[in-house]
Each structure stands twice: as C-alpha cells, then as structure tokens.
Amino acid sequence: MNIVILGPPGAGKGTYARLLSEKYTIPTISVGDLFRKAITDETKLGKSVKNYLSSGELVPDKIVIEVVKNRLEEEDCKKGFLLDGYPRTVPQAEAMMNFNKIDVAFNFVVPDDVIASRIGGRRTCSKCGAIFHLINVPPKVEGICDICGGTLIQRADEKPQIIKNRLEIFREKTKPVADYLRTKGLVVDIDANYPIEEIDKIIDQCENYLQTLR
C-alpha cells in the first residue's frame, strides 16, 4: 500500500504518518529526514543539500526526485510506504507517478486559525529536542522540560509572522500538488480539526478508506 501524506504545516502529518506506519507495518519516508542524514553523514548529496538549505533556497526538484526514487527502491518499501513531505511541487508529483503506483493521497484539512494555535503553542527543549504545547501537552513546570530539565524555547519558524509566511508558501507551492493529484482521483480529504485526545477520529477516517482498497 503506497500512501502520500499531504497538508499544511501544523496539520499533524508526521504524527498521522507514524501511526499509520505502525498500523500497516510500512516505512515512513520523510524527505527532511533523508536530507538531515545525508548532511550528518557528510555525503556528496549532504554537502549539496546543505548549501541550498543554508542559503534558504529550495532544493532543486531533480535532486529531491532522485533521493526519493533511490529510497523507494530499497527492500523495506517493496510492500508499501508512506511519503511525508513529498511531493512538494507538481514536477515532483509527476515524477512520482512515473516511478511508483500511488494508492491514495490523504490530504489533512485544518483551518488556518487552528494551525496558528497549534504551531504557535509549541515549545521545544533546547537541550534534548522534546516537544511540548502550552495547551495540549504543557510541561509540568512552565518553561522547563519534563524529560531533561532543559529550557523550553519557541523556534523562530513558529512565531506568528513566520507561521503566516509558511502558510502562504504552502498555498503557493504545495497546494497545487493536491490539485494535481486530485485530477488523478487519488486525493481523499481528511478532517483533521480534532484535539489531540481525539486523534483516533482522524486515523479512523484513513483506515475506513484503506479498507475499501483491500
């Protein structure tokens, strides 16, 4: 079963991908993770990607497509996979359709004001990287990580103006991908406007559709 995860920043795509991956025992392929590993390993790809990212540029489609294609050819993807963070452009989507059959693209829909609240309320431990939320998952002691005692900070890209910019970029660059895949009959919209304690209602929508494919 080959699944694409779509949606705006703050929709919870990574969480849904992880839960579905565990449920169906298929790997989650995150382009961001692939790039970070390449940078850490100091590979030729990593050095190239680092140059683009450090200058704030998008990694060219050609590089992204090659990285994903190579990853999907690995043995653990033979029985299926979840793509998180890919495709992000229409050329990437077109290439994906050429080298892999996609069963469904789940498009997680969340109102902008909810996204702003979700992202704006996040706090990250400056020491261990653990993530908290002022409303949904508050720390036991304000400003202090429950796990290691480190200081909780708000990342620069989670501040109000930056959130607004990220949503604008999403509409400009990534929404056309959903529109393209919709013309192929692959997109299933998922209502993801539920609090974290009701996340099962979101996953149930996905599972109900996947059962129709069996």
N, C-alpha and C. Protein backbone atom coordinates (compact mmCIF):
# COMPACT_ATOMS: atom_id res chain seq x y z
N MET A 1 0.84 -1.18 0.00
CA MET A 1 0.00 0.00 0.00
C MET A 1 0.89 1.25 0.00
N ASN A 2 0.77 2.06 -1.02
CA ASN A 2 1.61 3.25 -1.18
C ASN A 2 0.79 4.51 -0.92
N ILE A 3 1.17 5.24 0.13
CA ILE A 3 0.36 6.35 0.62
C ILE A 3 1.16 7.65 0.64
N VAL A 4 0.53 8.72 0.20
CA VAL A 4 1.12 10.06 0.27
C VAL A 4 0.39 10.86 1.35
N ILE A 5 1.15 11.59 2.16
CA ILE A 5 0.58 12.41 3.22
C ILE A 5 0.70 13.88 2.82
N LEU A 6 -0.45 14.57 2.71
CA LEU A 6 -0.47 15.98 2.32
C LEU A 6 -1.13 16.83 3.41
N GLY A 7 -0.85 18.12 3.39
CA GLY A 7 -1.50 19.02 4.34
C GLY A 7 -0.58 20.16 4.71
N PRO A 8 -1.12 21.21 5.29
CA PRO A 8 -0.32 22.39 5.66
C PRO A 8 0.57 22.12 6.86
N PRO A 9 1.56 22.99 7.09
CA PRO A 9 2.37 22.87 8.31
C PRO A 9 1.46 22.98 9.53
N GLY A 10 1.71 22.14 10.53
CA GLY A 10 0.87 22.18 11.73
C GLY A 10 -0.35 21.29 11.67
N ALA A 11 -0.54 20.59 10.54
CA ALA A 11 -1.71 19.71 10.42
C ALA A 11 -1.52 18.41 11.19
N GLY A 12 -0.28 18.08 11.55
CA GLY A 12 -0.01 16.84 12.28
C GLY A 12 0.41 15.70 11.38
N LYS A 13 0.91 16.00 10.19
CA LYS A 13 1.22 14.97 9.20
C LYS A 13 2.20 13.92 9.73
N GLY A 14 3.24 14.38 10.43
CA GLY A 14 4.23 13.45 10.94
C GLY A 14 3.63 12.46 11.93
N THR A 15 2.73 12.93 12.78
CA THR A 15 2.08 12.05 13.76
C THR A 15 1.19 11.03 13.07
N TYR A 16 0.40 11.49 12.11
CA TYR A 16 -0.51 10.57 11.40
C TYR A 16 0.29 9.54 10.61
N ALA A 17 1.38 9.99 10.00
CA ALA A 17 2.23 9.07 9.23
C ALA A 17 2.80 7.99 10.14
N ARG A 18 3.26 8.40 11.33
CA ARG A 18 3.83 7.42 12.27
C ARG A 18 2.79 6.39 12.70
N LEU A 19 1.58 6.85 13.03
CA LEU A 19 0.53 5.93 13.49
C LEU A 19 0.11 4.97 12.38
N LEU A 20 -0.02 5.47 11.16
CA LEU A 20 -0.40 4.60 10.04
C LEU A 20 0.73 3.64 9.70
N SER A 21 1.96 4.12 9.82
CA SER A 21 3.13 3.27 9.55
C SER A 21 3.16 2.09 10.52
N GLU A 22 2.88 2.36 11.79
CA GLU A 22 2.86 1.29 12.80
C GLU A 22 1.70 0.33 12.54
N LYS A 23 0.56 0.88 12.16
CA LYS A 23 -0.64 0.06 11.94
C LYS A 23 -0.45 -0.90 10.78
N TYR A 24 0.16 -0.42 9.68
CA TYR A 24 0.27 -1.23 8.47
C TYR A 24 1.67 -1.78 8.22
N THR A 25 2.57 -1.56 9.18
CA THR A 25 3.94 -2.07 9.12
C THR A 25 4.61 -1.73 7.79
N ILE A 26 4.56 -0.46 7.44
CA ILE A 26 5.25 0.03 6.26
C ILE A 26 6.07 1.26 6.67
N PRO A 27 7.20 1.49 6.02
CA PRO A 27 8.06 2.60 6.45
C PRO A 27 7.52 3.97 6.07
N THR A 28 7.82 4.95 6.90
CA THR A 28 7.52 6.35 6.56
C THR A 28 8.78 6.95 5.94
N ILE A 29 8.63 7.51 4.76
CA ILE A 29 9.76 8.12 4.08
C ILE A 29 9.62 9.64 4.20
N SER A 30 10.50 10.24 4.98
CA SER A 30 10.49 11.69 5.18
C SER A 30 11.67 12.30 4.44
N VAL A 31 11.39 13.17 3.48
CA VAL A 31 12.46 13.80 2.72
C VAL A 31 13.37 14.60 3.65
N GLY A 32 12.77 15.27 4.62
CA GLY A 32 13.56 16.04 5.58
C GLY A 32 14.54 15.16 6.33
N ASP A 33 14.09 13.98 6.76
CA ASP A 33 14.97 13.05 7.47
C ASP A 33 16.08 12.55 6.56
N LEU A 34 15.76 12.27 5.29
CA LEU A 34 16.77 11.81 4.34
C LEU A 34 17.85 12.87 4.14
N PHE A 35 17.42 14.11 4.04
CA PHE A 35 18.39 15.21 3.87
C PHE A 35 19.25 15.38 5.11
N ARG A 36 18.61 15.34 6.29
CA ARG A 36 19.36 15.53 7.53
C ARG A 36 20.41 14.43 7.72
N LYS A 37 20.05 13.20 7.37
CA LYS A 37 21.01 12.09 7.48
C LYS A 37 22.18 12.30 6.52
N ALA A 38 21.87 12.72 5.30
CA ALA A 38 22.92 12.95 4.31
C ALA A 38 23.88 14.04 4.78
N ILE A 39 23.32 15.08 5.41
CA ILE A 39 24.16 16.17 5.92
C ILE A 39 25.03 15.68 7.08
N THR A 40 24.41 14.91 7.99
CA THR A 40 25.16 14.37 9.14
C THR A 40 26.28 13.44 8.69
N ASP A 41 25.97 12.60 7.68
CA ASP A 41 26.97 11.65 7.17
C ASP A 41 28.00 12.31 6.26
N GLU A 42 27.78 13.59 5.96
CA GLU A 42 28.70 14.37 5.11
C GLU A 42 28.92 13.73 3.75
N THR A 43 27.83 13.22 3.18
CA THR A 43 27.91 12.65 1.84
C THR A 43 27.94 13.78 0.81
N LYS A 44 28.21 13.39 -0.44
CA LYS A 44 28.21 14.38 -1.53
C LYS A 44 26.84 15.06 -1.62
N LEU A 45 25.79 14.23 -1.50
CA LEU A 45 24.42 14.77 -1.51
C LEU A 45 24.23 15.73 -0.35
N GLY A 46 24.68 15.31 0.84
CA GLY A 46 24.51 16.13 2.03
C GLY A 46 25.14 17.50 1.90
N LYS A 47 26.33 17.55 1.32
CA LYS A 47 27.02 18.82 1.15
C LYS A 47 26.26 19.72 0.17
N SER A 48 25.73 19.11 -0.88
CA SER A 48 24.97 19.86 -1.87
C SER A 48 23.68 20.42 -1.26
N VAL A 49 22.96 19.55 -0.55
CA VAL A 49 21.70 19.95 0.08
C VAL A 49 21.93 21.03 1.13
N LYS A 50 22.99 20.87 1.91
CA LYS A 50 23.30 21.84 2.97
C LYS A 50 23.49 23.24 2.40
N ASN A 51 24.13 23.32 1.24
CA ASN A 51 24.36 24.62 0.60
C ASN A 51 23.03 25.30 0.26
N TYR A 52 22.10 24.51 -0.27
CA TYR A 52 20.78 25.07 -0.61
C TYR A 52 20.03 25.51 0.64
N LEU A 53 19.99 24.62 1.63
CA LEU A 53 19.21 24.90 2.83
C LEU A 53 19.78 26.08 3.62
N SER A 54 21.11 26.16 3.70
CA SER A 54 21.74 27.24 4.47
C SER A 54 21.51 28.60 3.83
N SER A 55 21.27 28.61 2.52
CA SER A 55 21.01 29.88 1.83
C SER A 55 19.52 30.18 1.71
N GLY A 56 18.71 29.27 2.28
CA GLY A 56 17.26 29.48 2.28
C GLY A 56 16.58 29.14 0.98
N GLU A 57 17.29 28.44 0.10
CA GLU A 57 16.72 28.07 -1.20
C GLU A 57 16.06 26.70 -1.13
N LEU A 58 15.10 26.48 -2.04
CA LEU A 58 14.51 25.16 -2.16
C LEU A 58 15.50 24.23 -2.85
N VAL A 59 15.57 23.00 -2.37
CA VAL A 59 16.42 22.01 -3.04
C VAL A 59 15.79 21.72 -4.41
N PRO A 60 16.57 21.76 -5.48
CA PRO A 60 16.01 21.55 -6.83
C PRO A 60 15.25 20.23 -6.96
N ASP A 61 14.19 20.26 -7.75
CA ASP A 61 13.36 19.07 -7.95
C ASP A 61 14.19 17.86 -8.37
N LYS A 62 15.15 18.08 -9.25
CA LYS A 62 15.95 16.96 -9.77
C LYS A 62 16.63 16.18 -8.64
N ILE A 63 17.18 16.91 -7.67
CA ILE A 63 17.86 16.26 -6.54
C ILE A 63 16.85 15.54 -5.65
N VAL A 64 15.76 16.22 -5.33
CA VAL A 64 14.74 15.63 -4.45
C VAL A 64 14.17 14.35 -5.07
N ILE A 65 13.86 14.41 -6.35
CA ILE A 65 13.28 13.26 -7.05
C ILE A 65 14.23 12.07 -7.01
N GLU A 66 15.52 12.33 -7.25
CA GLU A 66 16.50 11.25 -7.25
C GLU A 66 16.63 10.61 -5.87
N VAL A 67 16.65 11.45 -4.83
CA VAL A 67 16.78 10.94 -3.46
C VAL A 67 15.59 10.04 -3.10
N VAL A 68 14.38 10.49 -3.41
CA VAL A 68 13.19 9.72 -3.08
C VAL A 68 13.13 8.44 -3.90
N LYS A 69 13.42 8.53 -5.18
CA LYS A 69 13.39 7.35 -6.05
C LYS A 69 14.34 6.28 -5.53
N ASN A 70 15.55 6.67 -5.16
CA ASN A 70 16.53 5.71 -4.65
C ASN A 70 16.05 5.08 -3.35
N ARG A 71 15.44 5.88 -2.48
CA ARG A 71 14.95 5.34 -1.20
C ARG A 71 13.83 4.35 -1.41
N LEU A 72 12.93 4.63 -2.36
CA LEU A 72 11.79 3.75 -2.59
C LEU A 72 12.18 2.44 -3.25
N GLU A 73 13.39 2.38 -3.77
CA GLU A 73 13.87 1.14 -4.38
C GLU A 73 14.46 0.18 -3.36
N GLU A 74 14.57 0.61 -2.10
CA GLU A 74 15.12 -0.25 -1.06
C GLU A 74 14.11 -1.33 -0.66
N GLU A 75 14.64 -2.41 -0.10
CA GLU A 75 13.85 -3.62 0.16
C GLU A 75 12.64 -3.37 1.06
N ASP A 76 12.79 -2.51 2.08
CA ASP A 76 11.69 -2.33 3.04
C ASP A 76 10.48 -1.62 2.45
N CYS A 77 10.62 -1.10 1.23
CA CYS A 77 9.49 -0.40 0.59
C CYS A 77 8.72 -1.29 -0.38
N LYS A 78 9.14 -2.53 -0.52
CA LYS A 78 8.54 -3.42 -1.52
C LYS A 78 7.05 -3.66 -1.25
N LYS A 79 6.66 -3.68 0.03
CA LYS A 79 5.26 -3.96 0.36
C LYS A 79 4.45 -2.70 0.63
N GLY A 80 5.08 -1.55 0.46
CA GLY A 80 4.36 -0.30 0.65
C GLY A 80 5.18 0.73 1.41
N PHE A 81 4.67 1.96 1.43
CA PHE A 81 5.38 3.04 2.10
C PHE A 81 4.43 4.22 2.32
N LEU A 82 4.85 5.12 3.20
CA LEU A 82 4.16 6.39 3.43
C LEU A 82 5.13 7.50 3.07
N LEU A 83 4.72 8.42 2.22
CA LEU A 83 5.57 9.55 1.85
C LEU A 83 5.13 10.79 2.63
N ASP A 84 6.02 11.31 3.47
CA ASP A 84 5.73 12.50 4.27
C ASP A 84 6.67 13.62 3.82
N GLY A 85 6.11 14.70 3.28
CA GLY A 85 6.95 15.80 2.82
C GLY A 85 7.34 15.69 1.36
N TYR A 86 6.67 14.80 0.66
CA TYR A 86 6.92 14.61 -0.78
C TYR A 86 5.66 14.03 -1.40
N PRO A 87 5.26 14.54 -2.57
CA PRO A 87 5.87 15.61 -3.36
C PRO A 87 5.45 16.99 -2.86
N ARG A 88 6.32 17.97 -3.10
CA ARG A 88 6.03 19.35 -2.71
C ARG A 88 5.84 20.27 -3.90
N THR A 89 6.13 19.78 -5.08
CA THR A 89 5.91 20.57 -6.29
C THR A 89 5.25 19.67 -7.32
N VAL A 90 4.61 20.28 -8.30
CA VAL A 90 3.95 19.48 -9.34
C VAL A 90 4.95 18.63 -10.12
N PRO A 91 6.14 19.15 -10.50
CA PRO A 91 7.11 18.28 -11.17
C PRO A 91 7.49 17.06 -10.34
N GLN A 92 7.60 17.23 -9.01
CA GLN A 92 7.89 16.08 -8.14
C GLN A 92 6.74 15.09 -8.18
N ALA A 93 5.51 15.59 -8.19
CA ALA A 93 4.34 14.72 -8.24
C ALA A 93 4.29 13.96 -9.56
N GLU A 94 4.60 14.63 -10.65
CA GLU A 94 4.60 13.98 -11.96
C GLU A 94 5.65 12.88 -12.02
N ALA A 95 6.83 13.16 -11.48
CA ALA A 95 7.89 12.15 -11.46
C ALA A 95 7.48 10.95 -10.61
N MET A 96 6.88 11.23 -9.46
CA MET A 96 6.43 10.16 -8.57
C MET A 96 5.46 9.22 -9.27
N MET A 97 4.55 9.79 -10.04
CA MET A 97 3.56 8.98 -10.75
C MET A 97 4.22 8.08 -11.79
N ASN A 98 5.39 8.49 -12.27
CA ASN A 98 6.08 7.70 -13.29
C ASN A 98 6.84 6.52 -12.71
N PHE A 99 7.39 6.68 -11.48
CA PHE A 99 8.21 5.58 -10.95
C PHE A 99 7.54 4.79 -9.83
N ASN A 100 6.34 5.16 -9.42
CA ASN A 100 5.63 4.38 -8.41
C ASN A 100 4.12 4.52 -8.54
N LYS A 101 3.42 3.43 -8.27
CA LYS A 101 1.96 3.48 -8.22
C LYS A 101 1.56 4.01 -6.84
N ILE A 102 0.71 5.01 -6.82
CA ILE A 102 0.22 5.57 -5.56
C ILE A 102 -1.23 5.14 -5.38
N ASP A 103 -1.53 4.59 -4.19
CA ASP A 103 -2.90 4.12 -3.92
C ASP A 103 -3.81 5.25 -3.45
N VAL A 104 -3.26 6.14 -2.64
CA VAL A 104 -4.08 7.24 -2.11
C VAL A 104 -3.18 8.36 -1.60
N ALA A 105 -3.69 9.58 -1.69
CA ALA A 105 -3.03 10.74 -1.10
C ALA A 105 -3.99 11.34 -0.07
N PHE A 106 -3.68 11.14 1.21
CA PHE A 106 -4.52 11.70 2.27
C PHE A 106 -4.18 13.18 2.45
N ASN A 107 -5.18 14.03 2.30
CA ASN A 107 -5.00 15.47 2.45
C ASN A 107 -5.64 15.91 3.76
N PHE A 108 -4.81 16.20 4.76
CA PHE A 108 -5.30 16.55 6.09
C PHE A 108 -5.68 18.03 6.13
N VAL A 109 -6.96 18.29 6.38
CA VAL A 109 -7.51 19.65 6.30
C VAL A 109 -7.71 20.23 7.70
N VAL A 110 -7.11 21.40 7.93
CA VAL A 110 -7.21 22.09 9.22
C VAL A 110 -7.33 23.60 8.95
N PRO A 111 -8.27 24.30 9.62
CA PRO A 111 -8.40 25.75 9.42
C PRO A 111 -7.13 26.51 9.83
N ASP A 112 -6.88 27.64 9.18
CA ASP A 112 -5.67 28.41 9.45
C ASP A 112 -5.54 28.84 10.91
N ASP A 113 -6.67 29.23 11.54
CA ASP A 113 -6.57 29.70 12.92
C ASP A 113 -6.17 28.58 13.87
N VAL A 114 -6.60 27.36 13.56
CA VAL A 114 -6.22 26.20 14.38
C VAL A 114 -4.74 25.90 14.19
N ILE A 115 -4.29 25.98 12.95
CA ILE A 115 -2.87 25.76 12.66
C ILE A 115 -2.01 26.77 13.42
N ALA A 116 -2.42 28.03 13.38
CA ALA A 116 -1.66 29.08 14.08
C ALA A 116 -1.58 28.79 15.57
N SER A 117 -2.68 28.30 16.15
CA SER A 117 -2.70 27.96 17.57
C SER A 117 -1.80 26.76 17.86
N ARG A 118 -1.88 25.75 17.00
CA ARG A 118 -1.07 24.55 17.20
C ARG A 118 0.42 24.87 17.14
N ILE A 119 0.82 25.54 16.06
CA ILE A 119 2.25 25.82 15.88
C ILE A 119 2.73 26.87 16.88
N GLY A 120 1.91 27.92 17.08
CA GLY A 120 2.31 28.99 17.97
C GLY A 120 2.45 28.55 19.42
N GLY A 121 1.76 27.48 19.80
CA GLY A 121 1.82 27.00 21.17
C GLY A 121 2.92 25.98 21.42
N ARG A 122 3.64 25.59 20.38
CA ARG A 122 4.71 24.61 20.55
C ARG A 122 5.89 25.21 21.30
N ARG A 123 6.50 24.39 22.15
CA ARG A 123 7.74 24.75 22.81
C ARG A 123 8.68 23.55 22.72
N THR A 124 9.92 23.82 22.37
CA THR A 124 10.90 22.76 22.14
C THR A 124 12.02 22.86 23.15
N CYS A 125 12.44 21.72 23.69
CA CYS A 125 13.55 21.72 24.65
C CYS A 125 14.85 22.05 23.91
N SER A 126 15.56 23.05 24.41
CA SER A 126 16.80 23.47 23.77
C SER A 126 17.92 22.45 23.96
N LYS A 127 17.68 21.50 24.88
CA LYS A 127 18.72 20.52 25.18
C LYS A 127 18.48 19.17 24.51
N CYS A 128 17.28 18.59 24.69
CA CYS A 128 17.02 17.24 24.16
C CYS A 128 16.09 17.22 22.96
N GLY A 129 15.46 18.35 22.65
CA GLY A 129 14.60 18.42 21.47
C GLY A 129 13.17 17.97 21.69
N ALA A 130 12.81 17.59 22.92
CA ALA A 130 11.43 17.16 23.20
C ALA A 130 10.46 18.32 22.93
N ILE A 131 9.27 17.96 22.42
CA ILE A 131 8.29 18.98 22.05
C ILE A 131 7.10 18.98 23.01
N PHE A 132 6.73 20.16 23.46
CA PHE A 132 5.56 20.35 24.33
C PHE A 132 4.61 21.33 23.66
N HIS A 133 3.45 21.52 24.25
CA HIS A 133 2.49 22.51 23.74
C HIS A 133 1.84 23.18 24.93
N LEU A 134 1.74 24.50 24.87
CA LEU A 134 1.23 25.26 26.02
C LEU A 134 -0.17 24.83 26.44
N ILE A 135 -0.98 24.36 25.47
CA ILE A 135 -2.35 23.95 25.77
C ILE A 135 -2.50 22.43 25.77
N ASN A 136 -2.04 21.78 24.71
CA ASN A 136 -2.30 20.35 24.54
C ASN A 136 -1.38 19.45 25.37
N VAL A 137 -0.09 19.79 25.42
CA VAL A 137 0.86 18.96 26.17
C VAL A 137 1.77 19.89 26.97
N PRO A 138 1.24 20.55 28.00
CA PRO A 138 2.05 21.51 28.76
C PRO A 138 3.09 20.81 29.64
N PRO A 139 4.23 21.46 29.86
CA PRO A 139 5.23 20.89 30.78
C PRO A 139 4.73 20.99 32.21
N LYS A 140 5.26 20.14 33.09
CA LYS A 140 4.85 20.18 34.49
C LYS A 140 5.24 21.50 35.15
N VAL A 141 6.42 21.99 34.77
CA VAL A 141 6.90 23.29 35.27
C VAL A 141 7.07 24.20 34.06
N GLU A 142 6.44 25.36 34.11
CA GLU A 142 6.46 26.27 32.96
C GLU A 142 7.89 26.59 32.52
N GLY A 143 8.15 26.37 31.22
CA GLY A 143 9.44 26.72 30.65
C GLY A 143 10.54 25.70 30.86
N ILE A 144 10.20 24.58 31.54
CA ILE A 144 11.21 23.56 31.84
C ILE A 144 10.80 22.21 31.25
N CYS A 145 11.74 21.53 30.61
CA CYS A 145 11.48 20.22 30.00
C CYS A 145 11.26 19.16 31.07
N ASP A 146 10.18 18.39 30.94
CA ASP A 146 9.89 17.30 31.88
C ASP A 146 10.95 16.22 31.83
N ILE A 147 11.57 16.05 30.67
CA ILE A 147 12.47 14.91 30.45
C ILE A 147 13.87 15.16 30.97
N CYS A 148 14.46 16.30 30.59
CA CYS A 148 15.86 16.52 30.95
C CYS A 148 16.11 17.78 31.78
N GLY A 149 15.06 18.59 31.98
CA GLY A 149 15.23 19.81 32.76
C GLY A 149 15.77 20.98 31.96
N GLY A 150 15.87 20.80 30.65
CA GLY A 150 16.36 21.88 29.79
C GLY A 150 15.35 23.00 29.65
N THR A 151 15.80 24.10 29.06
CA THR A 151 14.93 25.26 28.86
C THR A 151 14.08 25.08 27.60
N LEU A 152 12.78 25.38 27.72
CA LEU A 152 11.89 25.29 26.57
C LEU A 152 11.90 26.61 25.81
N ILE A 153 12.01 26.52 24.49
CA ILE A 153 12.06 27.71 23.66
C ILE A 153 11.02 27.63 22.54
N GLN A 154 10.69 28.79 21.98
CA GLN A 154 9.84 28.83 20.80
C GLN A 154 10.75 29.00 19.60
N ARG A 155 10.70 28.04 18.67
CA ARG A 155 11.53 28.11 17.49
C ARG A 155 11.18 29.35 16.66
N ALA A 156 12.17 29.87 15.95
CA ALA A 156 11.96 31.08 15.15
C ALA A 156 10.88 30.89 14.11
N ASP A 157 10.79 29.67 13.53
CA ASP A 157 9.80 29.44 12.47
C ASP A 157 8.41 29.12 13.01
N GLU A 158 8.23 29.27 14.34
CA GLU A 158 6.93 29.02 14.94
C GLU A 158 6.32 30.30 15.53
N LYS A 159 6.89 31.44 15.16
CA LYS A 159 6.36 32.72 15.61
C LYS A 159 5.30 33.20 14.62
N PRO A 160 4.33 34.03 15.09
CA PRO A 160 3.14 34.38 14.29
C PRO A 160 3.39 34.78 12.85
N GLN A 161 4.30 35.73 12.61
CA GLN A 161 4.52 36.20 11.24
C GLN A 161 5.11 35.10 10.36
N ILE A 162 5.99 34.29 10.96
CA ILE A 162 6.61 33.20 10.21
C ILE A 162 5.57 32.13 9.87
N ILE A 163 4.66 31.86 10.82
CA ILE A 163 3.59 30.90 10.55
C ILE A 163 2.76 31.37 9.36
N LYS A 164 2.44 32.66 9.36
CA LYS A 164 1.67 33.23 8.25
C LYS A 164 2.41 33.05 6.94
N ASN A 165 3.72 33.30 6.96
CA ASN A 165 4.52 33.14 5.74
C ASN A 165 4.55 31.69 5.28
N ARG A 166 4.67 30.77 6.24
CA ARG A 166 4.72 29.34 5.89
C ARG A 166 3.42 28.90 5.23
N LEU A 167 2.30 29.41 5.74
CA LEU A 167 1.01 29.06 5.15
C LEU A 167 0.86 29.64 3.75
N GLU A 168 1.40 30.84 3.54
CA GLU A 168 1.34 31.44 2.21
C GLU A 168 2.18 30.64 1.22
N ILE A 169 3.35 30.19 1.66
CA ILE A 169 4.21 29.36 0.80
C ILE A 169 3.51 28.04 0.49
N PHE A 170 2.84 27.49 1.50
CA PHE A 170 2.11 26.23 1.29
C PHE A 170 1.06 26.40 0.20
N ARG A 171 0.31 27.47 0.27
CA ARG A 171 -0.75 27.69 -0.73
C ARG A 171 -0.16 27.90 -2.12
N GLU A 172 0.97 28.58 -2.17
CA GLU A 172 1.57 28.90 -3.46
C GLU A 172 2.26 27.70 -4.09
N LYS A 173 3.02 26.95 -3.28
CA LYS A 173 3.87 25.89 -3.82
C LYS A 173 3.28 24.49 -3.70
N THR A 174 2.66 24.19 -2.54
CA THR A 174 2.27 22.81 -2.25
C THR A 174 0.82 22.50 -2.56
N LYS A 175 -0.09 23.44 -2.37
CA LYS A 175 -1.50 23.17 -2.68
C LYS A 175 -1.70 22.71 -4.12
N PRO A 176 -0.98 23.27 -5.10
CA PRO A 176 -1.13 22.78 -6.48
C PRO A 176 -0.83 21.29 -6.63
N VAL A 177 -0.01 20.74 -5.71
CA VAL A 177 0.27 19.30 -5.76
C VAL A 177 -1.00 18.52 -5.47
N ALA A 178 -1.74 18.95 -4.44
CA ALA A 178 -3.01 18.28 -4.11
C ALA A 178 -3.98 18.42 -5.27
N ASP A 179 -4.00 19.59 -5.89
CA ASP A 179 -4.89 19.81 -7.03
C ASP A 179 -4.54 18.87 -8.18
N TYR A 180 -3.24 18.70 -8.42
CA TYR A 180 -2.78 17.80 -9.49
C TYR A 180 -3.17 16.36 -9.19
N LEU A 181 -2.90 15.90 -7.97
CA LEU A 181 -3.22 14.52 -7.61
C LEU A 181 -4.73 14.30 -7.57
N ARG A 182 -5.47 15.36 -7.30
CA ARG A 182 -6.93 15.25 -7.30
C ARG A 182 -7.44 14.93 -8.71
N THR A 183 -6.77 15.49 -9.72
CA THR A 183 -7.18 15.20 -11.11
C THR A 183 -6.94 13.75 -11.46
N LYS A 184 -6.06 13.08 -10.69
CA LYS A 184 -5.78 11.66 -10.91
C LYS A 184 -6.69 10.76 -10.08
N GLY A 185 -7.60 11.38 -9.32
CA GLY A 185 -8.52 10.61 -8.50
C GLY A 185 -7.90 10.00 -7.26
N LEU A 186 -6.78 10.58 -6.79
CA LEU A 186 -6.04 9.97 -5.68
C LEU A 186 -6.28 10.63 -4.33
N VAL A 187 -6.79 11.85 -4.33
CA VAL A 187 -6.87 12.61 -3.08
C VAL A 187 -8.13 12.28 -2.28
N VAL A 188 -7.92 12.01 -1.00
CA VAL A 188 -9.02 11.82 -0.05
C VAL A 188 -8.83 12.85 1.06
N ASP A 189 -9.77 13.78 1.18
CA ASP A 189 -9.68 14.81 2.22
C ASP A 189 -10.03 14.22 3.58
N ILE A 190 -9.18 14.52 4.56
CA ILE A 190 -9.38 14.04 5.93
C ILE A 190 -9.57 15.24 6.86
N ASP A 191 -10.68 15.24 7.60
CA ASP A 191 -10.93 16.31 8.57
C ASP A 191 -10.00 16.09 9.77
N ALA A 192 -8.98 16.94 9.88
CA ALA A 192 -8.01 16.80 10.97
C ALA A 192 -8.19 17.86 12.04
N ASN A 193 -9.37 18.48 12.08
CA ASN A 193 -9.65 19.52 13.06
C ASN A 193 -10.21 18.92 14.35
N TYR A 194 -9.37 18.11 14.99
CA TYR A 194 -9.74 17.49 16.27
C TYR A 194 -8.62 17.72 17.27
N PRO A 195 -8.94 17.84 18.56
CA PRO A 195 -7.88 17.96 19.57
C PRO A 195 -7.10 16.66 19.66
N ILE A 196 -5.91 16.74 20.26
CA ILE A 196 -5.01 15.59 20.28
C ILE A 196 -5.63 14.37 20.95
N GLU A 197 -6.51 14.59 21.94
CA GLU A 197 -7.11 13.44 22.63
C GLU A 197 -8.14 12.71 21.76
N GLU A 198 -8.49 13.31 20.62
CA GLU A 198 -9.43 12.67 19.71
C GLU A 198 -8.76 12.30 18.38
N ILE A 199 -7.47 12.05 18.44
CA ILE A 199 -6.72 11.75 17.23
C ILE A 199 -7.22 10.47 16.54
N ASP A 200 -7.81 9.57 17.33
CA ASP A 200 -8.35 8.33 16.75
C ASP A 200 -9.40 8.63 15.67
N LYS A 201 -10.14 9.73 15.83
CA LYS A 201 -11.17 10.07 14.85
C LYS A 201 -10.54 10.42 13.50
N ILE A 202 -9.32 10.94 13.54
CA ILE A 202 -8.61 11.28 12.31
C ILE A 202 -8.08 10.02 11.65
N ILE A 203 -7.45 9.17 12.45
CA ILE A 203 -6.88 7.92 11.92
C ILE A 203 -7.99 7.00 11.42
N ASP A 204 -9.13 6.99 12.11
CA ASP A 204 -10.25 6.14 11.67
C ASP A 204 -10.70 6.49 10.26
N GLN A 205 -10.70 7.78 9.92
CA GLN A 205 -11.10 8.19 8.57
C GLN A 205 -10.16 7.58 7.53
N CYS A 206 -8.87 7.56 7.85
CA CYS A 206 -7.88 6.97 6.93
C CYS A 206 -8.10 5.47 6.81
N GLU A 207 -8.26 4.81 7.94
CA GLU A 207 -8.41 3.36 7.94
C GLU A 207 -9.69 2.93 7.22
N ASN A 208 -10.75 3.69 7.41
CA ASN A 208 -12.01 3.35 6.73
C ASN A 208 -11.83 3.38 5.22
N TYR A 209 -11.08 4.36 4.73
CA TYR A 209 -10.86 4.41 3.28
C TYR A 209 -9.94 3.28 2.83
N LEU A 210 -8.88 3.02 3.58
CA LEU A 210 -7.92 1.98 3.18
C LEU A 210 -8.59 0.61 3.12
N GLN A 211 -9.59 0.39 3.96
CA GLN A 211 -10.31 -0.89 3.93
C GLN A 211 -11.04 -1.08 2.61
N THR A 212 -11.42 0.01 1.96
CA THR A 212 -12.13 -0.11 0.67
C THR A 212 -11.18 -0.51 -0.45
N LEU A 213 -9.86 -0.39 -0.22
CA LEU A 213 -8.88 -0.72 -1.25
C LEU A 213 -8.49 -2.19 -1.21
N ARG A 214 -8.86 -2.86 -0.14
CA ARG A 214 -8.43 -4.26 0.02
C ARG A 214 -9.34 -5.21 -0.76
